[in-house]
Amino acid sequence: MTHMADTPTIRHVALVGNPNCGKTTLFNALTGLRQKVGNYPGVTVEKKEGIMSSNDGPDIIVLDLPGTYSLIASSPDEMVVAEVLLGHIKHTPLPDAVICVVDASNLERNLYLVSQIIDHGLPTIVALNMIDLAEASGVTIDIRKLSDALGVPVIPTVAKKNKGTDALRRALHKGLTPSSRTMLWRVPDAVHKELDELSGLLSARHRFSPAAAHHEALMLLSSPKPLDTGHANIDPEIRAHVLQDYQKLDFLGVDRFSVFIEARYRWVKEVCASAVSPSLRTGASTSDKVDAVLTHKVWGVVIFFALMSFMFQMIFSWAELPMNLIGSGFASLSAAVGSALPPGDFHDLMINGVISGVGAVVTFLPQILLLFFFLSLLEDSGYMARAAYVMDRIMSSVGLHGKSFIPMLSSFACAIPGIMATRTIENPKDRLVTILVSPLMSCSARLPVYALMIAAFIPPLSVFGVFSLPGIVLIALFATGMLAALAMAWTFKKTLLKGISLPFLMELPPYKMPSLKSTGIHMWERGFIFLKKAGTIILGISIMLWFLATYPKADHGSSSDKLAYSFVGRAGKFIEPAIVPLGFDWKIGIGLLSSLLQREVFVSTMGTIYNIEDGNTGSMRQAMQRDVNPVTGRPAFTALTAVCIMVYYVLAMQCLSTLVVVRRETNSWKWPMFQFAYMSVLAYVVTFAVYRVGLMLGY
Ligand code: GDP
Ligand code: MG
């Protein structure tokens, strides 16, 4: 037994653990509502603190740290954990103790981090959480043996049910000591010698604490990156020493990156073998069997693309009826308002500006809801993580790994959450590449543009009996965006942002039955955002556009002449020479201009200008189909024009909100400006090529 009498009182304690091990649940159980949320200085990582009170002793400040798999890592979240445990962060005192939260049903994976934390030398206690799940799956953990092997107290908890939290509180008040069993993992002697030498040198030169010196030495020795990145303020003498070490270890044939990881895992396996029965990996569970298919080299990819195709087909076919209903709703509204108002500008503003502009966009609500319905099912069931796993191979062929695919998949909904999800990517270059290409994935704001063009110009033929041509075109558009994203990622990795990707461990969360409630909430939230945009920004732009498309008024001439005479008509005519090579006329030019900062405005713009032009007879779809180019006498819109417009919208960066988020995430305007530029050029060049090829083929 250790002498508890001389252990110092604990004032600050940090909760550390893998993602999803129940840290936040335990944090809430310990601190109740006495919480404060902020940010760590200089980074976008959330800092969460709370106060734990109990009858056994004074208040203790508890810090809920971000989930991490390793301390030797470099994603912003994980870096914060390592820095906090070294006391290197301003206004965050070095914790007096660490509560290591461990998912008992996943002990082996979780103990990896525990071994690193023990090595840090802070007083530690292990909260063996989710013990209910471990027991339910027939696993027994010998608490005493585990505690002996780790050299720290182990307390079983079920954070969700507030079980074991009192024992945890009592243990904290009694005081903790650092583990006596640090550095039990074994690497070859030569490697160990270099590690010790380097940490000695670091504590001498930089006056690092032993823990900090050891941590830094490990970081340096296992760094797969060249020394000049990420270790900016290293003493030149140490730099030289490390470079020598690299040569020595390379000469010995030691893989610097994996040697420490493997050593630690060997130790973890031994600990598990002694404390856990039956051993965790006996027999394949149902979930393992399902995974064998869903993450299969070939079938996994086939299933992924089949699911995506099904999703887009369904978005199209299920949305048709509700869309027609909404459309006719707006038509009757327009008729009612039209007959109630006396003829004049106000009448026209209401009919052509407000109702057709907003109506054109709102009609697409059913498709948006369906998209989020499917995405939410894929996410909640646990399939998304499998998709990322399957795509790891494809992603690595462009120099990224599967982790980058999750942000890209979320970008199907919207690039903004996608870009925020890149925070989990360790390698800063990989993260930047993912940020740069994510907006190429077709987001929900493009859907109305695609749907409008497809409905008007792609005939609803059936293909092989099961597919419909519109559905196939939609799939092709999403696939084009994805291919463009992969191609650009490859290009950036080869040129601008060269670098190696680290191997990584991907976690496959358990399968879950998606709850209808959470899917419903998700659809409601996204639908509400969409409608709110239609009622505010799009309404405003539609009204403004109506004015600009009505004034100055020409006294005579056809309605097309009058539009051409107006402000937007002139703007469209002004840019027309630049877009004629893409097969676009000045009216499409108006749409391109008005949707420069928000893509779906294209649809409301078409609604407004075609209603003005047409003197509001019939639907805008028909008006677009009937529109004739006065010079050639041919239809202004052909199927080829429609395809060109869609290709342009797949590739162009028309979203101010995304650019603002990219600025925030990269801390400069340089990258969003670069992104805007490269996507615009890409959109222009590819659309031009598609138009030329289309003409050559005789469309
Ligand atoms: P964090 O990512 O570590 O902060 O994990 P959370 O606290 O968000 O918990 C992840 C999930 O595990 C939540 O759904 C919790 O309700 C659940 N959970 C937490 N503790 C336990 C536990 O002891 N037993 C079980 N069965 N579930 C738990
Ligand atoms: Mg949490």
XYZ file of C-alpha atoms and ligand atoms in Angstrom:
728
model
C 0.000 0.000 0.000
C 1.079 3.547 -0.627
C 0.997 6.109 2.161
C -2.110 8.166 1.556
C -1.216 10.524 4.399
C 1.422 12.460 2.461
C -0.526 12.736 -0.798
C -1.398 16.342 -1.607
C -5.026 17.472 -1.768
C -6.562 17.402 -5.236
C -7.900 20.744 -6.521
C -7.892 20.187 -10.263
C -8.655 16.943 -11.997
C -8.812 16.199 -15.744
C -11.027 13.620 -17.460
C -9.186 11.868 -20.274
C -10.277 9.039 -22.547
C -11.047 7.801 -26.028
C -13.973 9.355 -27.907
C -17.338 7.910 -26.820
C -16.087 6.230 -23.658
C -18.559 8.242 -21.578
C -16.355 11.132 -20.423
C -18.991 13.784 -20.813
C -21.622 11.612 -19.154
C -19.290 11.068 -16.210
C -18.413 14.767 -16.173
C -22.097 15.640 -15.939
C -22.643 13.061 -13.215
C -19.741 14.454 -11.174
C -20.382 18.162 -11.594
C -24.119 18.477 -12.134
C -25.008 21.847 -13.571
C -22.016 23.768 -12.299
C -20.288 23.954 -15.694
C -18.523 26.518 -17.812
C -17.740 26.172 -21.513
C -15.091 28.185 -23.338
C -12.245 27.765 -25.792
C -8.570 27.051 -25.332
C -6.518 30.115 -26.305
C -5.630 30.249 -30.003
C -7.375 27.065 -31.126
C -10.950 26.096 -31.923
C -11.028 23.375 -29.283
C -13.748 23.537 -26.682
C -12.776 23.826 -23.027
C -15.309 22.470 -20.553
C -14.935 22.903 -16.813
C -17.198 22.075 -13.897
C -17.145 22.031 -10.128
C -17.544 18.792 -8.215
C -18.861 19.112 -4.680
C -19.188 16.362 -2.123
C -19.574 15.835 1.601
C -16.195 14.120 1.839
C -14.005 17.109 1.030
C -13.514 20.476 -0.632
C -14.757 21.386 -4.116
C -12.688 20.021 -7.006
C -12.509 21.619 -10.454
C -13.069 18.996 -13.159
C -11.919 19.470 -16.738
C -13.566 17.447 -19.540
C -10.869 17.032 -22.194
C -11.542 16.212 -25.876
C -11.631 12.507 -26.722
C -8.306 11.139 -27.920
C -6.760 7.804 -28.856
C -3.190 8.818 -28.250
C -1.055 11.546 -26.714
C 1.569 11.214 -29.445
C -0.670 12.746 -32.076
C -1.178 15.994 -33.778
C -4.817 16.780 -34.430
C -5.706 20.060 -32.711
C -8.012 18.244 -30.268
C -5.423 15.655 -29.312
C -2.654 18.194 -29.061
C -4.669 20.092 -26.459
C -4.934 16.956 -24.307
C -1.179 16.375 -24.344
C -0.479 20.046 -23.609
C -2.928 20.200 -20.705
C -1.337 17.120 -19.134
C 2.045 18.834 -19.352
C 0.722 22.078 -17.901
C 1.698 23.949 -21.051
C -1.549 25.826 -21.643
C -2.154 29.335 -20.382
C -4.885 29.748 -17.773
C -5.205 25.971 -17.457
C -3.219 24.777 -14.442
C -1.478 21.398 -14.537
C -4.080 18.984 -13.115
C -3.282 17.448 -9.729
C -4.741 14.172 -10.946
C -6.168 12.449 -13.987
C -9.325 10.391 -14.222
C -8.745 8.025 -17.088
C -12.122 7.008 -18.449
C -12.049 3.610 -20.065
C -14.736 1.811 -22.058
C -14.761 -1.597 -20.389
C -16.398 -3.220 -23.403
C -13.422 -2.117 -25.517
C -10.689 -2.498 -22.980
C -7.802 -3.354 -25.272
C -8.176 -0.311 -27.467
C -8.713 1.997 -24.492
C -5.722 0.802 -22.476
C -3.346 2.117 -25.115
C -4.060 5.686 -24.029
C -4.027 4.642 -20.357
C -0.459 3.391 -20.737
C 0.584 6.740 -22.191
C -1.097 8.648 -19.401
C 0.507 6.512 -16.727
C 3.880 7.274 -18.304
C 3.168 10.967 -17.886
C 3.610 10.470 -14.147
C 0.557 12.332 -12.884
C -1.509 10.814 -10.067
C -4.078 8.740 -11.909
C -7.250 6.777 -11.319
C -9.048 4.626 -13.876
C -12.844 4.853 -14.187
C -13.757 1.521 -15.753
C -16.919 2.813 -17.402
C -19.641 0.982 -19.336
C -19.014 -2.015 -17.141
C -22.702 -2.849 -17.747
C -22.019 -3.335 -21.455
C -18.940 -5.464 -20.791
C -20.936 -7.696 -18.454
C -23.840 -7.927 -20.852
C -21.489 -9.250 -23.515
C -20.223 -11.911 -21.130
C -16.843 -10.385 -20.319
C -15.562 -10.345 -16.742
C -12.781 -8.027 -15.733
C -10.749 -8.780 -12.630
C -10.564 -5.328 -11.094
C -7.792 -6.156 -8.634
C -5.554 -7.714 -11.282
C -6.137 -4.812 -13.635
C -5.357 -2.335 -10.886
C -2.162 -4.215 -9.995
C -1.045 -4.350 -13.621
C -1.610 -0.622 -14.106
C -0.351 0.410 -10.677
C -3.334 2.736 -10.137
C -6.774 2.359 -8.515
C -9.529 1.103 -10.840
C -13.169 1.941 -10.092
C -15.964 0.320 -12.113
C -18.628 2.840 -13.144
C -21.823 3.116 -15.158
C -21.795 6.843 -15.783
C -25.182 6.796 -17.454
C -26.801 5.438 -14.296
C -24.636 7.405 -11.881
C -23.121 4.167 -10.532
C -19.624 4.203 -9.080
C -19.425 7.990 -9.054
C -19.503 8.189 -5.254
C -16.608 5.760 -5.011
C -14.763 7.935 -7.525
C -15.417 11.065 -5.460
C -14.196 9.375 -2.295
C -11.028 8.158 -4.000
C -10.268 11.667 -5.228
C -10.694 13.133 -1.762
C -8.489 10.462 -0.216
C -5.733 11.462 -2.644
C -3.887 9.665 -5.451
C -0.297 8.882 -6.313
C 1.440 8.430 -9.667
C 1.616 4.862 -10.890
C 4.659 2.895 -9.837
C 4.433 0.927 -13.065
C 5.443 3.414 -15.758
C 7.224 2.538 -18.986
C 6.597 -1.174 -18.781
C 6.527 -1.615 -22.530
C 9.714 -2.871 -24.122
C 11.452 -1.648 -27.244
C 14.845 -2.924 -28.477
C 17.661 -1.750 -26.184
C 19.227 0.448 -28.840
C 15.961 2.324 -29.251
C 15.501 2.653 -25.510
C 18.998 4.048 -25.132
C 18.343 6.741 -27.753
C 15.053 7.625 -26.104
C 16.670 8.051 -22.670
C 19.571 10.045 -24.071
C 17.287 12.359 -25.962
C 15.002 13.021 -22.995
C 18.055 13.699 -20.842
C 19.287 16.197 -23.388
C 15.879 17.829 -23.625
C 15.517 18.336 -19.886
C 19.014 19.776 -19.725
C 18.666 22.147 -22.688
C 15.054 23.195 -22.471
C 14.559 22.628 -18.721
C 11.672 20.319 -19.463
C 10.087 18.387 -16.614
C 10.844 14.649 -16.836
C 7.343 13.992 -18.225
C 7.626 16.752 -20.818
C 11.121 15.637 -21.829
C 9.969 12.056 -22.225
C 6.902 13.125 -24.212
C 8.895 15.387 -26.512
C 11.583 12.743 -27.049
C 8.925 10.216 -28.044
C 7.288 12.747 -30.357
C 10.598 13.531 -32.026
C 11.769 9.946 -32.381
C 8.495 8.600 -33.713
C 7.786 11.567 -35.958
C 7.271 10.361 -39.508
C 7.641 13.927 -40.678
C 10.940 15.631 -41.343
C 12.194 17.627 -38.383
C 11.557 21.051 -39.836
C 7.777 20.746 -39.669
C 5.947 21.166 -36.408
C 9.037 21.302 -34.190
C 9.968 24.876 -34.977
C 11.683 25.965 -31.772
C 14.056 23.073 -31.241
C 17.596 23.806 -30.173
C 20.016 23.266 -33.123
C 22.140 20.878 -31.083
C 19.121 18.726 -30.304
C 18.065 18.865 -33.901
C 21.451 17.521 -34.939
C 21.231 14.821 -32.293
C 17.791 13.731 -33.448
C 18.922 13.573 -37.064
C 21.776 11.322 -35.981
C 19.307 9.158 -34.097
C 17.194 8.839 -37.218
C 20.209 7.604 -39.143
C 21.179 5.128 -36.432
C 17.692 3.699 -36.140
C 17.190 3.568 -39.881
C 20.488 1.742 -40.107
C 19.259 -0.788 -37.550
C 16.144 -1.260 -39.657
C 13.842 0.083 -36.929
C 10.536 1.551 -38.108
C 10.580 4.600 -35.848
C 6.888 5.288 -36.240
C 5.528 1.883 -35.363
C 8.136 0.572 -32.932
C 6.665 2.425 -29.941
C 3.063 1.763 -30.927
C 3.682 -1.950 -31.273
C 5.575 -2.144 -28.007
C 2.727 -0.477 -26.165
C 0.137 -2.749 -27.773
C 2.140 -5.829 -26.770
C 2.070 -4.624 -23.178
C -1.671 -3.873 -23.358
C -2.365 -7.373 -24.670
C -0.469 -8.902 -21.752
C -2.454 -6.832 -19.271
C -5.731 -7.869 -20.895
C -4.724 -11.503 -20.993
C -4.167 -11.471 -17.233
C -7.192 -9.414 -16.144
C -9.942 -10.186 -18.630
C -11.865 -13.430 -19.100
C -12.899 -14.746 -21.464
C -10.381 -12.999 -23.644
C -12.121 -10.232 -25.560
C -11.585 -11.563 -29.044
C -13.358 -14.891 -28.984
C -15.631 -15.718 -31.866
C -17.140 -13.295 -34.314
C -20.179 -11.354 -33.147
C -23.090 -10.652 -35.475
C -21.783 -7.159 -35.966
C -18.403 -8.592 -37.023
C -20.160 -10.810 -39.551
C -22.097 -7.884 -40.994
C -18.896 -5.876 -41.119
C -17.171 -8.647 -43.030
C -19.592 -7.942 -45.876
C -20.066 -4.189 -45.571
C -16.335 -3.498 -45.336
C -15.337 -6.147 -47.862
C -12.783 -5.076 -50.482
C -15.199 -5.552 -53.373
C -18.684 -5.952 -51.908
C -18.218 -3.033 -49.579
C -17.602 -0.688 -52.501
C -20.444 -2.185 -54.545
C -22.861 -1.840 -51.625
C -21.773 1.721 -50.979
C -22.436 2.826 -54.543
C -25.678 0.839 -54.708
C -26.916 2.558 -51.544
C -25.989 5.982 -52.877
C -27.737 5.286 -56.185
C -30.842 4.076 -54.413
C -30.835 7.190 -52.264
C -30.715 9.591 -55.213
C -33.327 7.637 -57.167
C -35.661 7.780 -54.195
C -35.032 11.455 -53.584
C -36.280 12.051 -57.070
C -39.241 9.734 -57.258
C -40.659 10.124 -53.734
C -40.440 13.899 -53.895
C -42.449 14.219 -57.071
C -45.937 14.175 -55.605
C -45.354 16.583 -52.698
C -43.430 18.886 -55.049
C -46.345 19.038 -57.448
C -48.663 19.783 -54.546
C -46.495 22.638 -53.323
C -46.169 23.908 -56.891
C -49.904 23.995 -57.458
C -50.332 25.563 -54.010
C -48.135 28.444 -55.077
C -49.942 28.647 -58.424
C -53.325 29.076 -56.728
C -51.814 31.551 -54.286
C -50.466 33.488 -57.219
C -53.883 33.413 -58.951
C -55.690 34.506 -55.791
C -53.287 37.354 -55.062
C -53.326 38.298 -58.759
C -57.053 38.775 -58.882
C -57.200 40.518 -55.503
C -54.670 43.193 -56.407
C -55.293 45.902 -58.999
C -52.911 45.747 -61.987
C -49.750 47.758 -61.539
C -46.248 47.519 -60.171
C -47.270 46.225 -56.753
C -49.300 43.457 -58.379
C -46.298 42.497 -60.500
C -43.911 42.659 -57.556
C -46.071 40.259 -55.553
C -46.648 37.838 -58.429
C -43.345 37.935 -60.276
C -40.982 38.876 -57.496
C -42.211 37.488 -54.218
C -44.391 34.495 -55.045
C -42.515 33.083 -57.996
C -39.079 33.745 -56.496
C -39.774 32.199 -53.113
C -42.111 29.576 -54.548
C -39.494 28.367 -56.990
C -37.176 27.525 -54.097
C -39.709 26.269 -51.552
C -40.957 23.692 -54.060
C -37.747 21.768 -53.446
C -38.375 21.305 -49.738
C -39.475 17.635 -50.152
C -36.180 16.729 -51.832
C -34.173 18.447 -49.141
C -36.121 16.609 -46.438
C -35.590 13.273 -48.184
C -31.872 13.902 -48.564
C -31.544 14.556 -44.855
C -33.777 11.604 -44.063
C -31.392 9.246 -45.851
C -28.207 10.878 -44.600
C -29.468 10.769 -41.052
C -30.322 7.051 -41.339
C -26.867 6.291 -42.745
C -25.184 8.245 -39.991
C -27.230 6.976 -37.033
C -27.139 3.325 -38.022
C -23.341 3.391 -37.950
C -23.036 2.814 -41.699
C -21.209 6.094 -42.402
C -18.118 4.882 -40.528
C -18.142 1.684 -42.629
C -18.355 3.771 -45.772
C -15.307 5.726 -44.669
C -13.507 2.470 -43.966
C -14.377 1.102 -47.399
C -13.327 4.321 -49.063
C -9.984 4.298 -47.270
C -8.454 2.353 -50.157
C -9.806 4.735 -52.773
C -8.824 7.734 -50.686
C -5.296 6.463 -50.223
C -4.888 6.264 -53.972
C -5.207 10.057 -53.997
C -2.922 10.428 -50.982
C -5.539 10.904 -48.261
C -7.082 8.359 -45.946
C -10.579 7.252 -44.976
C -10.831 9.840 -42.241
C -11.042 12.508 -44.930
C -14.022 10.758 -46.444
C -16.341 11.469 -43.514
C -16.141 15.261 -43.956
C -16.612 14.693 -47.677
C -19.706 12.573 -47.090
C -21.178 15.176 -44.737
C -20.621 17.697 -47.487
C -23.375 15.959 -49.445
C -25.622 17.739 -46.974
C -23.654 20.947 -46.656
C -19.964 21.792 -46.909
C -20.023 23.743 -43.651
C -20.442 20.830 -41.209
C -18.160 18.867 -43.522
C -15.392 21.416 -43.174
C -15.852 21.582 -39.423
C -15.574 17.790 -39.275
C -12.046 18.020 -40.707
C -10.889 18.976 -37.215
C -10.403 15.295 -36.476
C -7.738 14.971 -39.179
C -4.278 14.977 -37.581
C -2.129 15.893 -40.517
C -2.517 19.639 -41.178
C -1.851 19.242 -44.906
C -4.378 16.449 -45.271
C -6.841 18.568 -43.366
C -6.291 21.522 -45.680
C -6.647 19.341 -48.785
C -9.913 17.950 -47.418
C -11.176 21.467 -46.697
C -10.254 22.591 -50.206
C -12.084 19.774 -51.992
C -15.116 19.246 -49.742
C -17.250 21.950 -51.432
C -16.992 19.959 -54.677
C -19.236 17.326 -53.159
C -22.742 18.209 -54.294
C -24.515 19.812 -51.353
C -28.224 20.156 -50.709
C -28.239 23.729 -52.055
C -27.358 22.414 -55.503
C -30.249 20.005 -55.476
C -32.901 22.610 -56.459
C -30.765 23.729 -59.415
C -30.252 20.160 -60.609
C -33.884 19.283 -60.063
C -35.147 22.307 -61.983
C -32.945 21.601 -64.983
C -33.635 17.871 -64.951
C -37.392 18.306 -64.669
C -37.460 20.761 -67.554
C -35.028 19.187 -69.987
C -34.336 15.550 -69.175
C -37.137 13.286 -70.423
C -38.423 10.789 -67.828
C -37.390 7.720 -69.808
C -36.990 4.461 -68.026
C -33.626 2.723 -68.286
C -33.331 -1.087 -67.925
C -36.792 -1.010 -66.418
C -35.528 -0.147 -62.925
C -33.815 3.211 -63.349
C -35.194 6.453 -64.669
C -33.123 8.796 -66.791
C -33.640 11.773 -64.431
C -32.441 9.641 -61.508
C -29.385 8.537 -63.448
C -28.536 12.106 -64.368
C -28.790 13.071 -60.717
C -26.474 10.229 -59.702
C -24.078 11.254 -62.456
C -23.984 14.811 -61.101
C -23.187 13.662 -57.575
C -20.583 11.255 -58.956
C -19.011 14.049 -61.014
C -18.652 16.176 -57.900
C -17.077 13.302 -56.018
C -14.672 12.455 -58.824
C -13.703 16.100 -59.131
C -13.051 16.204 -55.383
C -10.825 13.114 -55.593
C -8.984 14.399 -58.662
C -8.340 17.782 -57.070
C -7.223 16.133 -53.811
C -4.739 14.087 -55.788
C -3.517 17.200 -57.597
C -3.077 19.175 -54.374
C -1.283 16.299 -52.650
C 1.105 16.037 -55.603
C 1.841 19.731 -55.863
C 0.875 22.357 -53.332
C 0.566 20.255 -50.205
C 3.005 17.402 -50.597
C 3.444 15.085 -47.668
C 2.986 11.577 -46.379
C -0.185 10.395 -44.721
C 0.093 8.574 -41.442
C -1.407 5.149 -41.038
C -4.396 5.350 -38.738
C -6.739 3.306 -36.630
C -10.349 3.721 -37.561
C -13.034 3.039 -35.057
C -16.150 1.227 -36.235
C -18.930 2.213 -33.828
C -21.537 -0.439 -32.993
C -24.559 -0.715 -35.286
C -27.630 0.923 -33.875
C -31.278 1.012 -34.804
C -31.747 4.594 -36.000
C -34.348 6.310 -33.867
C -37.242 7.850 -35.749
C -37.257 10.683 -33.304
C -33.702 11.803 -33.946
C -34.147 11.385 -37.705
C -37.316 13.470 -37.463
C -35.579 16.156 -35.454
C -32.747 16.275 -37.952
C -35.112 16.634 -40.928
C -37.121 19.264 -39.118
C -33.996 21.284 -38.289
C -32.661 21.199 -41.828
C -36.070 21.843 -43.373
C -36.545 24.774 -41.058
C -33.158 26.255 -42.003
C -34.077 25.866 -45.666
C -37.473 27.532 -45.256
C -35.977 30.280 -43.131
C -33.504 31.051 -45.893
C -36.348 31.084 -48.438
C -38.350 33.451 -46.236
C -35.497 35.847 -45.552
C -32.479 35.932 -47.861
C -34.196 34.529 -50.923
C -37.251 36.710 -50.391
C -35.012 39.776 -50.129
C -32.998 38.867 -53.190
C -36.187 38.107 -55.159
C -37.664 41.512 -54.378
C -34.436 43.260 -55.245
C -34.116 41.243 -58.404
C -37.646 42.097 -59.432
C -36.824 45.799 -59.177
C -33.601 45.390 -61.070
C -35.386 43.327 -63.712
C -38.268 45.813 -64.088
C -36.462 49.169 -64.052
C -35.564 51.166 -65.978
C -38.724 50.472 -67.955
C -38.655 50.349 -71.731
C -41.774 51.911 -73.271
C -42.187 49.438 -76.065
C -40.796 46.185 -77.411
C -41.378 42.548 -76.459
C -41.115 41.397 -72.882
C -37.662 40.042 -73.676
C -36.600 43.476 -74.952
C -37.909 45.039 -71.758
C -35.912 42.606 -69.621
C -32.824 43.321 -71.694
C -33.343 47.057 -71.102
C -33.494 46.656 -67.295
C -30.541 46.770 -64.914
C -30.114 43.013 -64.627
C -30.654 42.646 -68.344
C -27.768 45.003 -68.952
C -25.602 43.153 -66.432
C -26.452 39.867 -68.141
C -25.690 41.329 -71.550
C -22.453 42.736 -70.166
C -21.125 39.331 -69.110
C -22.670 37.496 -72.050
C -19.473 37.507 -74.184
C -17.683 35.705 -71.352
C -20.279 32.950 -71.042
C -21.254 32.406 -74.670
C -18.390 29.906 -75.008
C -20.184 27.827 -72.353
C -23.417 27.874 -74.330
C -25.088 30.356 -71.959
C -27.036 33.455 -72.978
C -27.525 36.686 -71.052
C -30.556 35.391 -69.163
C -28.594 32.497 -67.723
C -25.908 35.116 -67.067
C -28.361 36.911 -64.790
C -28.818 33.677 -62.887
C -25.058 33.112 -62.620
C -24.534 36.634 -61.308
C -27.329 36.528 -58.761
C -26.264 33.125 -57.449
C -22.605 34.044 -57.123
C -22.748 33.945 -53.323
C -25.568 31.464 -52.843
C -26.353 28.815 -55.402
C -30.043 28.172 -54.870
C -30.778 31.799 -55.784
C -30.386 30.666 -59.393
C -33.743 28.938 -59.129
C -35.586 31.919 -57.660
C -33.936 34.172 -60.248
C -35.190 32.012 -63.083
C -38.599 32.058 -61.418
C -38.594 35.843 -61.328
C -37.201 36.638 -64.764
C -39.186 34.015 -66.616
C -42.355 35.170 -64.980
C -41.649 38.759 -65.904
C -40.805 37.821 -69.427
C -43.689 35.544 -69.919
C -46.293 37.878 -68.475
C -46.916 35.112 -65.924
C -48.687 32.556 -67.975
C -47.962 28.936 -67.307
C -45.171 27.513 -65.209
C -41.595 28.669 -65.355
C -40.596 25.206 -66.533
C -42.691 25.696 -69.663
C -41.478 29.261 -70.064
C -37.906 28.030 -70.068
C -38.710 25.267 -72.530
C -40.420 27.739 -74.876
C -37.749 30.429 -74.692
C -36.306 31.133 -78.126
C -32.961 32.688 -78.930
C -33.868 35.705 -81.169
C -30.620 35.454 -83.159
C -30.570 31.772 -84.025
C -34.300 31.171 -83.779
C -33.556 27.981 -81.884
C -34.602 27.216 -78.300
C -32.532 29.156 -75.752
C -32.390 26.080 -73.556
C -31.515 22.718 -74.995
C -30.763 19.552 -73.119
C -27.097 20.411 -73.700
C -27.517 23.873 -72.139
C -29.188 22.251 -69.159
C -26.322 19.764 -68.782
C -23.797 22.603 -69.055
C -25.586 24.591 -66.375
C -25.625 21.575 -64.095
C -21.943 20.804 -64.671
C -21.132 24.428 -63.912
C -23.077 24.240 -60.648
C -21.393 20.965 -59.680
C -17.972 22.590 -59.824
C -18.366 26.293 -59.032
C -17.813 27.678 -55.538
C -20.950 29.753 -55.102
C -21.288 29.917 -51.368
C -20.223 32.842 -49.240
C -20.967 30.998 -45.980
C -18.552 28.216 -46.872
C -15.810 30.710 -47.694
C -16.316 32.402 -44.328
C -16.044 29.068 -42.520
C -12.913 28.136 -44.455
C -11.411 31.439 -43.440
C -12.182 30.713 -39.812
C -10.784 27.172 -39.971
C -7.586 28.129 -41.800
C -7.120 31.487 -40.092
C -6.525 33.469 -43.260
C -8.276 34.694 -46.388
C -5.577 33.112 -48.500
C -7.147 29.649 -48.670
C -10.780 30.634 -49.234
C -9.644 32.963 -52.011
C -7.572 30.226 -53.551
C -10.536 27.862 -53.261
C -12.882 30.332 -54.931
C -10.396 30.876 -57.746
C -9.565 27.252 -58.484
C -13.202 26.138 -58.400
C -14.297 28.971 -60.694
C -11.593 28.144 -63.201
C -12.389 24.439 -62.970
C -16.109 25.093 -63.502
C -15.446 27.308 -66.496
C -12.978 25.002 -68.194
C -14.953 21.797 -67.692
C -18.246 23.383 -68.749
C -16.554 24.721 -71.864
C -15.235 21.254 -72.673
C -18.607 19.617 -72.101
C -20.296 22.176 -74.349
C -17.756 21.692 -77.155
C -17.978 17.913 -76.984
C -21.769 18.134 -76.893
C -21.825 20.327 -80.003
C -19.466 17.983 -81.796
C -21.725 15.070 -80.995
C -24.518 17.018 -82.606
C -26.683 18.030 -79.631
P -17.596 11.020 -24.581
O -17.425 11.098 -26.059
O -16.490 10.249 -23.954
O -17.835 12.340 -23.938
O -18.893 10.074 -24.355
P -20.355 10.475 -23.914
O -20.387 10.882 -22.471
O -20.911 11.435 -24.887
O -21.084 9.056 -23.994
C -21.244 8.344 -25.198
C -22.468 7.452 -25.093
O -22.283 6.411 -24.137
C -23.725 8.182 -24.652
O -24.789 7.718 -25.449
C -23.910 7.768 -23.204
O -25.263 7.801 -22.825
C -23.356 6.380 -23.217
N -22.821 5.970 -21.901
C -22.010 6.690 -21.091
N -21.671 5.971 -20.009
C -22.261 4.764 -20.132
C -22.285 3.572 -19.327
O -21.645 3.469 -18.277
N -23.004 2.539 -19.789
C -23.693 2.589 -20.960
N -24.395 1.517 -21.345
N -23.692 3.678 -21.735
C -22.991 4.758 -21.342
Mg -17.653 14.288 -24.773
